[in-house]
Amino acid sequence: MLDIFKEGFYNLRKNIKNYNFKEEAANLLTISRLFSPIFIIPFVYFNKMKLFLITIIIFSLTDLFDGYFARKYKCVSLFGKYLDAFVDKIYAASLLFPIIFFPWISRISLHLVIIIILLELLISIINLYSFYKKRNPYSTIYGKIKTTCLFVSLGVVYLRKFIILSNFYLIIFLIFTIFFQILAIISYYIQIKKIN
């Protein structure tokens, strides 16, 4: 995996040096999400929720368009795939951790968020193990649903800062996220076993 990242970053630097931004548009958008904690965490800490909301929209759009540009310019690569998976974890963490340190949700919801963080860490460990063993893991349907549920749940958590929203709906979304995280873990484990 390190070789893929080394080669990917070498090509990225070379293309930027040669002003070949079209080929690297997707990767540059993906990399921009690495900076999300620098903006998101302070905005939440200082209760600058309008700036936080604008930041979230911008970073979410980069997630939407990086795949679009990769397909449009036919530059889908293993480097881009691994980079996207890694950066998405950083982005999710930058949204999850402020909830623990600056809670504005019920204690039950907070405990569910902590479980979600632990399960995300477990999924990351499984992915790292798979990369270390030089496997080529692919995202399962459960993994994709899990990611969607995760970001919808986070959206609902932060939405409660702006509007009155029943805690019941938040708990339902968080439980769905945990359910699909567990299914994703099982599916990734089965995938690794099949490869072995």
XYZ file of N, CA and C in Angstrom:
588
model
N 0.822 -1.196 0.000
C 0.000 0.000 0.000
C 0.868 1.264 0.000
N 1.972 1.239 0.772
C 2.868 2.403 0.821
C 3.434 2.724 -0.550
N 3.729 1.655 -1.315
C 4.252 1.849 -2.680
C 3.220 2.564 -3.555
N 1.956 2.198 -3.394
C 0.874 2.821 -4.174
C 0.775 4.308 -3.826
N 0.862 4.617 -2.516
C 0.799 6.017 -2.080
C 2.024 6.808 -2.561
N 3.205 6.198 -2.467
C 4.435 6.878 -2.925
C 4.336 7.219 -4.402
N 3.950 6.213 -5.186
C 3.826 6.422 -6.637
C 2.734 7.439 -6.956
N 1.607 7.336 -6.233
C 0.486 8.248 -6.455
C 0.859 9.695 -6.173
N 1.545 9.930 -5.050
C 1.942 11.298 -4.698
C 3.043 11.817 -5.621
N 3.907 10.899 -6.084
C 4.946 11.296 -7.052
C 4.296 11.780 -8.354
N 3.318 11.016 -8.860
C 2.602 11.389 -10.090
C 1.806 12.674 -9.901
N 1.209 12.827 -8.712
C 0.445 14.032 -8.394
C 1.349 15.268 -8.474
N 2.510 15.191 -7.828
C 3.461 16.315 -7.831
C 3.946 16.623 -9.243
N 4.232 15.559 -10.001
C 4.725 15.726 -11.378
C 3.673 16.387 -12.265
N 2.412 15.940 -12.142
C 1.329 16.509 -12.957
C 1.053 17.972 -12.607
N 1.124 18.298 -11.293
C 0.912 19.691 -10.879
C 2.041 20.572 -11.405
N 3.265 20.053 -11.335
C 4.438 20.791 -11.831
C 4.299 21.085 -13.321
N 3.689 20.145 -14.049
C 3.491 20.296 -15.500
C 2.136 20.932 -15.833
N 1.462 21.489 -14.802
C 0.160 22.157 -14.966
C -0.909 21.234 -15.565
N -0.778 19.946 -15.256
C -1.754 18.966 -15.750
C -2.799 18.726 -14.648
N -3.591 19.771 -14.382
C -4.542 19.712 -13.274
C -5.750 18.832 -13.585
N -6.064 18.709 -14.872
C -7.245 17.924 -15.272
C -7.121 16.478 -14.790
N -5.935 15.917 -14.945
C -5.709 14.526 -14.581
C -5.731 14.322 -13.058
N -5.400 15.379 -12.320
C -5.313 15.259 -10.862
C -6.458 15.954 -10.130
N -7.463 16.425 -10.868
C -8.583 17.160 -10.249
C -9.248 16.338 -9.146
N -9.494 15.061 -9.424
C -10.176 14.196 -8.447
C -9.332 14.039 -7.185
N -8.032 13.765 -7.355
C -7.156 13.574 -6.197
C -6.985 14.852 -5.382
N -6.920 16.000 -6.056
C -6.788 17.284 -5.348
C -8.038 17.578 -4.515
N -9.210 17.257 -5.068
C -10.455 17.440 -4.314
C -10.488 16.511 -3.102
N -10.031 15.281 -3.304
C -9.988 14.315 -2.194
C -9.049 14.806 -1.096
N -7.853 15.234 -1.485
C -6.850 15.707 -0.520
C -7.352 16.911 0.268
N -8.168 17.750 -0.363
C -8.674 18.949 0.330
C -9.437 18.582 1.608
N -10.060 17.383 1.628
C -10.820 16.965 2.807
C -9.922 16.617 3.995
N -8.636 16.440 3.740
C -7.689 16.203 4.837
C -7.637 17.398 5.781
N -7.958 18.581 5.259
C -7.890 19.804 6.059
C -9.189 20.073 6.831
N -10.168 19.172 6.698
C -11.466 19.395 7.347
C -11.379 19.586 8.862
N -10.543 18.806 9.597
C -10.506 19.024 11.060
C -10.040 20.421 11.456
N -9.155 21.030 10.635
C -8.623 22.362 10.937
C -9.742 23.403 10.995
N -10.783 23.187 10.183
C -11.909 24.124 10.139
C -13.066 23.672 11.024
N -13.444 22.407 10.902
C -14.656 21.914 11.547
C -14.586 21.987 13.070
N -13.519 21.466 13.661
C -13.429 21.395 15.123
C -13.433 22.785 15.776
N -12.615 23.753 15.290
C -12.687 25.099 15.894
C -14.054 25.772 15.712
N -14.685 25.587 14.546
C -15.993 26.209 14.317
C -17.032 25.679 15.309
N -16.978 24.358 15.582
C -17.908 23.771 16.550
C -17.563 24.262 17.959
N -16.274 24.278 18.287
C -15.818 24.690 19.622
C -16.247 26.128 19.948
N -16.082 27.023 18.973
C -16.426 28.430 19.188
C -17.878 28.755 18.799
N -18.643 27.681 18.526
C -20.071 27.808 18.215
C -20.349 28.696 16.991
N -19.466 28.625 16.002
C -19.656 29.354 14.739
C -20.363 28.417 13.761
N -21.635 28.160 14.037
C -22.346 27.105 13.325
C -22.663 27.444 11.868
N -22.791 28.723 11.547
C -23.023 29.090 10.139
C -21.775 28.796 9.304
N -20.613 29.176 9.853
C -19.341 28.872 9.163
C -19.131 27.363 9.081
N -19.506 26.667 10.151
C -19.411 25.202 10.177
C -20.257 24.598 9.062
N -21.486 25.088 8.929
C -22.411 24.573 7.917
C -21.869 24.805 6.503
N -21.332 25.997 6.254
C -20.743 26.310 4.938
C -19.571 25.374 4.650
N -18.739 25.149 5.674
C -17.569 24.262 5.540
C -18.001 22.842 5.212
N -19.023 22.365 5.923
C -19.535 21.010 5.687
C -20.029 20.864 4.245
N -20.756 21.851 3.772
C -21.288 21.808 2.402
C -20.148 21.753 1.395
N -19.124 22.578 1.608
C -17.970 22.619 0.686
C -17.250 21.275 0.663
N -16.950 20.732 1.852
C -16.230 19.449 1.904
C -17.086 18.297 1.367
N -18.393 18.363 1.589
C -19.283 17.323 1.051
C -19.321 17.372 -0.472
N -19.262 18.575 -1.025
C -19.233 18.722 -2.490
C -17.945 18.156 -3.081
N -16.824 18.306 -2.356
C -15.560 17.720 -2.856
C -15.681 16.202 -2.915
N -16.396 15.625 -1.933
C -16.612 14.179 -1.918
C -17.486 13.743 -3.089
N -18.436 14.594 -3.440
C -19.336 14.298 -4.552
C -18.610 14.396 -5.892
N -17.797 15.452 -6.046
C -17.197 15.729 -7.350
C -15.884 14.991 -7.617
N -15.199 14.492 -6.590
C -13.947 13.798 -6.881
C -14.184 12.541 -7.719
N -15.252 11.807 -7.379
C -15.603 10.621 -8.171
C -16.057 10.982 -9.574
N -16.801 12.088 -9.668
C -17.294 12.557 -10.974
C -16.122 12.888 -11.905
N -15.138 13.652 -11.394
C -13.978 14.030 -12.214
C -13.107 12.824 -12.564
N -12.984 11.896 -11.619
C -12.183 10.686 -11.881
C -12.771 9.893 -13.040
N -14.110 9.793 -13.070
C -14.761 9.057 -14.169
C -14.751 9.866 -15.460
N -15.000 11.169 -15.350
C -15.072 12.025 -16.537
C -13.749 12.050 -17.300
N -12.641 12.209 -16.559
C -11.321 12.301 -17.197
C -10.603 10.956 -17.268
N -11.333 9.886 -16.920
C -10.814 8.515 -17.012
C -9.491 8.365 -16.267
N -9.471 8.861 -15.050
C -8.245 8.723 -14.240
C -8.554 8.047 -12.907
N -9.433 7.034 -12.970
C -9.709 6.222 -11.780
C -8.479 5.368 -11.520
N -7.977 5.387 -10.289
C -6.758 4.634 -9.967
C -6.876 4.000 -8.592
N -5.984 3.034 -8.348
C -5.932 2.381 -7.038
C -5.514 3.402 -5.976
N -4.597 4.299 -6.345
C -4.163 5.367 -5.440
C -5.357 6.235 -5.026
N -6.158 6.634 -6.010
C -7.338 7.467 -5.736
C -8.345 6.757 -4.850
N -8.499 5.459 -5.090
C -9.448 4.656 -4.307
C -9.007 4.578 -2.844
N -7.712 4.267 -2.627
C -7.186 4.168 -1.269
C -7.180 5.535 -0.582
N -6.806 6.561 -1.337
C -6.758 7.923 -0.797
C -8.152 8.365 -0.348
N -9.147 8.096 -1.175
C -10.530 8.465 -0.867
C -11.008 7.780 0.415
N -10.698 6.479 0.541
C -11.111 5.718 1.731
C -10.443 6.277 2.986
N -9.159 6.608 2.884
C -8.408 7.136 4.024
C -8.923 8.521 4.439
N -9.111 9.389 3.450
C -9.550 10.764 3.708
C -10.971 10.787 4.278
N -11.831 9.893 3.805
C -13.199 9.822 4.333
C -13.216 9.509 5.828
N -12.256 8.693 6.286
C -12.151 8.384 7.717
C -11.771 9.640 8.506
N -10.835 10.424 7.964
C -10.411 11.676 8.622
C -11.599 12.637 8.691
N -12.313 12.735 7.587
C -13.464 13.640 7.502
C -14.549 13.235 8.505
N -14.856 11.929 8.547
C -15.875 11.427 9.489
C -15.437 11.679 10.929
N -14.140 11.454 11.206
C -13.612 11.675 12.561
C -13.730 13.137 12.969
N -13.484 14.040 12.010
C -13.560 15.480 12.319
C -14.995 15.900 12.652
N -15.973 15.125 12.192
C -17.378 15.391 12.515
C -17.821 14.662 13.787
N -17.227 13.484 14.027
C -17.643 12.671 15.172
C -17.079 13.174 16.500
N -15.786 13.495 16.527
C -15.137 13.819 17.796
C -15.678 15.069 18.489
N -16.038 16.137 17.759
C -16.615 17.293 18.470
C -17.887 16.954 19.251
N -18.619 15.947 18.797
C -19.859 15.562 19.477
C -19.552 15.046 20.889
N -18.411 14.367 21.040
C -18.027 13.826 22.340
C -17.592 14.948 23.283
N -16.776 15.847 22.768
C -16.197 16.888 23.613
C -17.141 18.065 23.862
N -18.038 18.308 22.921
C -18.991 19.415 23.076
C -20.407 18.889 22.858
N -20.879 18.028 23.746
C -22.175 17.364 23.499
C -23.372 18.297 23.656
N -24.277 18.208 22.717
C -25.559 18.910 22.817
C -26.690 17.925 22.522
N -26.383 16.645 22.703
C -27.378 15.592 22.467
C -27.577 14.814 23.770
N -28.584 13.955 23.794
C -28.879 13.188 25.012
C -27.754 12.204 25.321
N -27.748 11.723 26.550
C -26.712 10.780 26.980
C -26.774 9.479 26.168
N -27.986 9.021 25.869
C -28.137 7.782 25.069
C -27.509 7.985 23.690
N -27.835 9.112 23.051
C -27.277 9.408 21.727
C -25.760 9.499 21.778
N -25.253 10.106 22.841
C -23.804 10.250 23.003
C -23.129 8.888 23.106
N -23.733 7.973 23.866
C -23.192 6.613 23.981
C -23.216 5.894 22.632
N -24.284 6.103 21.878
C -24.384 5.497 20.544
C -23.296 6.051 19.611
N -23.028 7.353 19.710
C -21.964 7.973 18.893
C -20.611 7.367 19.248
N -20.362 7.128 20.532
C -19.097 6.504 20.963
C -18.973 5.095 20.381
N -20.081 4.335 20.381
C -20.077 2.986 19.774
C -19.754 3.093 18.287
N -20.354 4.077 17.613
C -20.106 4.286 16.177
C -18.624 4.568 15.927
N -18.014 5.402 16.754
C -16.583 5.725 16.612
C -15.744 4.464 16.769
N -16.055 3.650 17.779
C -15.301 2.408 18.021
C -15.444 1.433 16.851
N -16.660 1.329 16.316
C -16.882 0.442 15.171
C -16.168 0.958 13.926
N -16.130 2.283 13.744
C -15.389 2.868 12.616
C -13.893 2.560 12.741
N -13.381 2.615 13.976
C -11.973 2.272 14.217
C -11.706 0.814 13.864
N -12.656 -0.051 14.239
C -12.519 -1.480 13.922
C -12.522 -1.700 12.404
N -13.403 -1.007 11.700
C -13.451 -1.102 10.230
C -12.123 -0.632 9.629
N -11.564 0.446 10.186
C -10.264 0.962 9.707
C -9.162 -0.062 9.929
N -9.185 -0.733 11.089
C -8.175 -1.761 11.393
C -8.287 -2.925 10.410
N -9.519 -3.345 10.115
C -9.742 -4.429 9.140
C -9.198 -4.022 7.770
N -9.471 -2.772 7.355
C -8.972 -2.287 6.060
C -7.449 -2.233 6.029
N -6.852 -1.753 7.130
C -5.378 -1.684 7.206
C -4.763 -3.080 7.149
N -5.385 -4.027 7.850
C -4.908 -5.415 7.820
C -4.978 -5.967 6.399
N -6.080 -5.661 5.722
C -6.268 -6.124 4.349
C -5.203 -5.530 3.416
N -4.918 -4.227 3.585
C -3.878 -3.580 2.783
C -2.504 -4.175 3.097
N -2.243 -4.408 4.401
C -0.962 -4.959 4.844
C -0.717 -6.331 4.233
N -1.780 -7.116 4.131
C -1.676 -8.453 3.535
C -1.700 -8.410 2.002
N -1.656 -7.177 1.466
C -1.638 -6.945 0.017
C -2.879 -7.486 -0.676
N -3.999 -7.379 0.014
C -5.283 -7.702 -0.597
C -5.782 -6.457 -1.326
N -6.810 -6.631 -2.124
C -7.424 -5.487 -2.802
C -8.884 -5.417 -2.369
N -9.134 -4.902 -1.129
C -10.508 -4.919 -0.624
C -11.424 -4.007 -1.432
N -12.662 -4.425 -1.556
C -13.635 -3.588 -2.249
C -14.781 -3.288 -1.295
N -15.424 -2.160 -1.526
C -16.532 -1.759 -0.665
C -17.751 -2.612 -0.979
N -18.360 -3.161 0.070
C -19.566 -3.971 -0.117
C -20.786 -3.057 -0.057
N -21.939 -3.596 -0.392
C -23.186 -2.830 -0.339
C -23.462 -2.367 1.093
N -23.103 -3.222 2.068
C -23.298 -2.849 3.473
C -22.388 -1.690 3.856
N -21.178 -1.695 3.323
C -20.235 -0.604 3.586
C -20.748 0.714 3.032
N -21.341 0.663 1.841
C -21.870 1.887 1.217
C -23.088 2.414 1.979
N -23.971 1.485 2.391
C -25.155 1.893 3.169
C -24.706 2.451 4.524
N -23.703 1.801 5.119
C -23.156 2.250 6.407
C -22.647 3.679 6.312
N -21.897 3.977 5.252
C -21.339 5.321 5.071
C -22.452 6.348 4.904
N -23.478 5.994 4.113
C -24.626 6.890 3.924
C -25.332 7.146 5.265
N -25.603 6.063 6.020
C -26.261 6.188 7.325
C -25.421 7.041 8.277
N -24.111 6.841 8.237
C -23.209 7.589 9.116
C -23.319 9.088 8.867
N -23.245 9.488 7.595
C -23.276 10.916 7.289
C -24.680 11.516 7.481
N -25.729 10.716 7.262
C -27.094 11.194 7.542
C -27.246 11.409 9.047
N -26.760 10.443 9.847
C -26.822 10.559 11.310
C -26.076 11.793 11.789
N -24.884 12.015 11.251
C -24.096 13.188 11.630
C -24.825 14.472 11.237
N -25.471 14.429 10.072
C -26.254 15.576 9.623
C -27.369 15.902 10.601
N -28.059 14.852 11.083
C -29.156 15.031 12.041
C -28.618 15.564 13.377
N -27.450 15.030 13.817
C -26.832 15.499 15.068
C -26.587 17.002 15.010
N -25.960 17.454 13.923
C -25.612 18.872 13.819
C -26.831 19.750 13.496
N -27.813 19.160 12.841
C -29.039 19.892 12.525
C -29.761 20.325 13.800
N -29.585 19.532 14.851
C -30.221 19.851 16.141
C -29.701 21.153 16.738
N -28.570 21.629 16.230
C -28.054 22.926 16.679
C -28.858 24.077 16.077
N -29.567 23.781 14.971
C -30.289 24.832 14.246
C -31.795 24.776 14.456
N -32.328 23.550 14.533
C -33.785 23.410 14.669
C -34.122 22.439 15.797
N -35.340 22.532 16.310
C -35.798 21.593 17.341
C -36.161 20.285 16.629
N -35.480 19.238 17.032
C -35.678 17.933 16.392
C -35.746 16.881 17.488
N -36.725 16.015 17.400
C -36.902 14.979 18.419
C -35.676 14.080 18.505
N -35.289 13.784 19.744
C -34.150 12.897 19.983
C -34.445 11.481 19.494
N -35.729 11.128 19.408
C -36.141 9.794 18.962
C -35.607 9.500 17.565
N -35.750 10.482 16.635
C -35.293 10.283 15.251
C -33.775 10.129 15.184
N -33.087 10.898 16.003
C -31.631 10.800 16.046
C -31.194 9.419 16.505
N -31.833 8.916 17.557
C -31.496 7.578 18.081
C -31.748 6.507 17.024
N -32.849 6.624 16.281
C -33.164 5.665 15.206
C -32.060 5.663 14.149
N -31.646 6.860 13.702
C -30.580 6.966 12.694
C -29.267 6.373 13.215
N -28.943 6.644 14.472
C -27.699 6.131 15.055
C -27.729 4.608 15.168
N -28.890 4.048 15.546
C -29.022 2.584 15.645
C -28.888 1.945 14.261
N -29.497 2.561 13.238
C -29.356 2.061 11.862
C -27.886 2.068 11.442
N -27.176 3.138 11.794
C -25.750 3.243 11.456
C -24.971 2.098 12.095
N -25.211 1.852 13.376
C -24.520 0.769 14.090
C -24.850 -0.579 13.466
N -26.117 -0.788 13.126
C -26.548 -2.051 12.510
C -25.781 -2.306 11.207
N -25.689 -1.271 10.347
C -24.996 -1.458 9.071
C -23.469 -1.477 9.234
N -22.957 -0.855 10.289
C -21.527 -0.986 10.590
C -21.187 -2.441 10.907
N -22.041 -3.079 11.718
C -21.818 -4.487 12.085
C -21.905 -5.377 10.846
N -22.908 -5.132 9.992
C -23.022 -5.902 8.740
C -21.806 -5.681 7.845
N -21.310 -4.435 7.792
C -20.124 -4.124 6.981
C -18.904 -4.871 7.517
N -18.737 -4.894 8.837
C -17.605 -5.611 9.455
C -17.660 -7.091 9.104
N -18.856 -7.679 9.216
C -19.023 -9.109 8.878
C -18.696 -9.354 7.404
N -19.208 -8.471 6.527
C -18.981 -8.658 5.082
C -17.499 -8.497 4.725
N -16.789 -7.546 5.382
C -15.352 -7.373 5.124
C -14.566 -8.578 5.634
N -14.990 -9.111 6.774
C -14.324 -10.292 7.339
C -14.495 -11.490 6.406
N -15.718 -11.677 5.898
C -15.986 -12.788 4.957
C -15.149 -12.605 3.693
N -15.048 -11.345 3.229
C -14.275 -11.035 2.036
C -12.804 -11.414 2.205
N -12.233 -11.088 3.372
C -10.832 -11.423 3.661
C -10.655 -12.940 3.724
N -11.596 -13.633 4.349
C -11.526 -15.093 4.466
C -11.591 -15.762 3.096
N -12.423 -15.216 2.205
C -12.548 -15.781 0.843
C -11.233 -15.642 0.099
N -10.582 -14.466 0.271
C -9.307 -14.222 -0.422
C -8.242 -15.166 0.092
N -8.282 -15.427 1.429
C -7.314 -16.371 2.023
C -7.551 -17.777 1.486
